[in-house]
Amino acid sequence: MTQHHQTEFDRVSSSYEAQSDEVNWHELLDQIERVARKDYRTTKDDHQRTMELLWNHLEGKKAKDGVGWLTAHYEELKDTRDNSQVGIFVAVYENVAGLGDASA
């Protein structure tokens, strides 16, 4: 693949690969919280795009047992039901995955 033909996801994903999963996880939590609370440092589109790119990057990774990386984190944290970054992640994950009460 040449540098000229890389998509935005490929380019950004390679920068995420250079960081640890832990750094990417905390960045994802930060972006999800900012989007959910409409607290933008730049514009909504920038934060939304960053959140989606990080989400897709982490979703494509596999945890030790072969389960998706984000799924493994969700399973570990799914009982968190508050307004913390983790609680917001749980709610967003359930929404994206079509889990939980659709009327909520």
mmCIF file of C-alpha atoms in Angstrom:
data_model
loop_
_atom_site.group_PDB
_atom_site.id
_atom_site.type_symbol
_atom_site.label_atom_id
_atom_site.label_comp_id
_atom_site.label_asym_id
_atom_site.label_seq_id
_atom_site.Cartn_x
_atom_site.Cartn_y
_atom_site.Cartn_z
ATOM 1 C CA MET A 1 0.000 0.000 0.000
ATOM 2 C CA THR A 2 1.449 3.344 -0.944
ATOM 3 C CA GLN A 3 1.290 6.364 1.289
ATOM 4 C CA HIS A 4 -0.826 8.159 -1.327
ATOM 5 C CA HIS A 5 -3.613 5.596 -1.212
ATOM 6 C CA GLN A 6 -4.059 5.278 2.529
ATOM 7 C CA THR A 7 -7.517 6.050 3.809
ATOM 8 C CA GLU A 8 -8.022 8.299 6.801
ATOM 9 C CA PHE A 9 -8.757 5.224 8.923
ATOM 10 C CA ASP A 10 -5.536 3.496 7.823
ATOM 11 C CA ARG A 11 -3.481 6.601 8.506
ATOM 12 C CA VAL A 12 -5.025 7.299 11.901
ATOM 13 C CA SER A 13 -5.120 3.635 12.877
ATOM 14 C CA SER A 14 -1.384 3.348 12.352
ATOM 15 C CA SER A 15 -0.899 6.215 14.807
ATOM 16 C CA TYR A 16 -3.121 4.345 17.297
ATOM 17 C CA GLU A 17 -0.977 1.235 16.790
ATOM 18 C CA ALA A 18 2.007 3.278 17.953
ATOM 19 C CA GLN A 19 0.217 3.998 21.232
ATOM 20 C CA SER A 20 -0.642 1.445 23.878
ATOM 21 C CA ASP A 21 -4.152 0.026 24.070
ATOM 22 C CA GLU A 22 -4.434 1.660 27.477
ATOM 23 C CA VAL A 23 -3.725 5.121 26.033
ATOM 24 C CA ASN A 24 -6.207 4.511 23.207
ATOM 25 C CA TRP A 25 -8.828 3.273 25.695
ATOM 26 C CA HIS A 26 -8.559 6.423 27.813
ATOM 27 C CA GLU A 27 -8.658 8.596 24.696
ATOM 28 C CA LEU A 28 -11.800 6.760 23.540
ATOM 29 C CA LEU A 29 -13.469 7.271 26.932
ATOM 30 C CA ASP A 30 -12.571 10.963 26.800
ATOM 31 C CA GLN A 31 -14.003 11.391 23.292
ATOM 32 C CA ILE A 32 -17.208 9.460 24.111
ATOM 33 C CA GLU A 33 -17.750 11.643 27.177
ATOM 34 C CA ARG A 34 -17.140 14.857 25.212
ATOM 35 C CA VAL A 35 -19.560 13.818 22.457
ATOM 36 C CA ALA A 36 -22.196 12.697 24.976
ATOM 37 C CA ARG A 37 -21.902 15.912 27.009
ATOM 38 C CA LYS A 38 -21.475 18.118 23.930
ATOM 39 C CA ASP A 39 -18.191 19.414 25.417
ATOM 40 C CA TYR A 40 -16.044 20.086 22.371
ATOM 41 C CA ARG A 41 -12.520 21.507 22.343
ATOM 42 C CA THR A 42 -12.742 22.040 18.590
ATOM 43 C CA THR A 43 -15.889 21.094 16.693
ATOM 44 C CA LYS A 44 -18.419 18.309 17.170
ATOM 45 C CA ASP A 45 -17.384 16.752 13.857
ATOM 46 C CA ASP A 46 -13.741 16.485 14.978
ATOM 47 C CA HIS A 47 -14.672 14.760 18.224
ATOM 48 C CA GLN A 48 -17.253 12.512 16.551
ATOM 49 C CA ARG A 49 -14.723 11.422 13.903
ATOM 50 C CA THR A 50 -12.002 10.799 16.481
ATOM 51 C CA MET A 51 -14.409 8.778 18.601
ATOM 52 C CA GLU A 52 -15.521 6.684 15.601
ATOM 53 C CA LEU A 53 -11.961 6.061 14.392
ATOM 54 C CA LEU A 54 -10.791 5.022 17.863
ATOM 55 C CA TRP A 55 -13.887 2.859 18.320
ATOM 56 C CA ASN A 56 -13.289 1.093 14.991
ATOM 57 C CA HIS A 57 -9.595 0.640 15.758
ATOM 58 C CA LEU A 58 -10.251 -0.933 19.162
ATOM 59 C CA GLU A 59 -13.246 -2.927 17.914
ATOM 60 C CA GLY A 60 -11.001 -4.592 15.322
ATOM 61 C CA LYS A 61 -8.548 -5.766 17.964
ATOM 62 C CA LYS A 62 -8.920 -9.084 19.732
ATOM 63 C CA ALA A 63 -8.562 -9.677 23.456
ATOM 64 C CA LYS A 64 -6.593 -12.645 24.798
ATOM 65 C CA ASP A 65 -9.537 -15.050 24.495
ATOM 66 C CA GLY A 66 -10.308 -14.054 20.907
ATOM 67 C CA VAL A 67 -13.275 -11.894 21.877
ATOM 68 C CA GLY A 68 -13.324 -8.365 20.480
ATOM 69 C CA TRP A 69 -11.343 -5.896 22.578
ATOM 70 C CA LEU A 70 -14.278 -3.546 23.169
ATOM 71 C CA THR A 71 -16.629 -6.461 23.880
ATOM 72 C CA ALA A 72 -14.235 -7.747 26.537
ATOM 73 C CA HIS A 73 -14.130 -4.303 28.173
ATOM 74 C CA TYR A 74 -17.911 -4.004 27.994
ATOM 75 C CA GLU A 75 -18.393 -7.428 29.625
ATOM 76 C CA GLU A 76 -16.058 -6.393 32.441
ATOM 77 C CA LEU A 77 -17.707 -2.998 32.981
ATOM 78 C CA LYS A 78 -21.365 -3.536 32.017
ATOM 79 C CA ASP A 79 -22.672 -3.138 35.572
ATOM 80 C CA THR A 80 -21.454 0.476 35.697
ATOM 81 C CA ARG A 81 -24.609 2.597 35.444
ATOM 82 C CA ASP A 82 -23.671 6.177 36.206
ATOM 83 C CA ASN A 83 -22.495 9.375 34.528
ATOM 84 C CA SER A 84 -18.793 8.468 34.681
ATOM 85 C CA GLN A 85 -16.775 7.945 31.509
ATOM 86 C CA VAL A 86 -17.139 4.184 31.950
ATOM 87 C CA GLY A 87 -20.902 4.484 32.501
ATOM 88 C CA ILE A 88 -21.221 6.554 29.325
ATOM 89 C CA PHE A 89 -19.145 3.968 27.410
ATOM 90 C CA VAL A 90 -21.463 1.172 28.637
ATOM 91 C CA ALA A 91 -24.546 3.085 27.483
ATOM 92 C CA VAL A 92 -23.004 3.923 24.090
ATOM 93 C CA TYR A 93 -21.782 0.340 23.595
ATOM 94 C CA GLU A 94 -25.253 -1.019 24.333
ATOM 95 C CA ASN A 95 -26.760 1.476 21.920
ATOM 96 C CA VAL A 96 -24.298 0.606 19.139
ATOM 97 C CA ALA A 97 -24.628 -3.134 19.750
ATOM 98 C CA GLY A 98 -28.426 -2.969 20.030
ATOM 99 C CA LEU A 99 -28.393 -4.258 23.598
ATOM 100 C CA GLY A 100 -30.467 -3.171 26.551
ATOM 101 C CA ASP A 101 -33.819 -1.432 26.716
ATOM 102 C CA ALA A 102 -34.577 0.281 23.412
ATOM 103 C CA SER A 103 -37.078 2.615 25.106
ATOM 104 C CA ALA A 104 -34.475 4.009 27.528
#
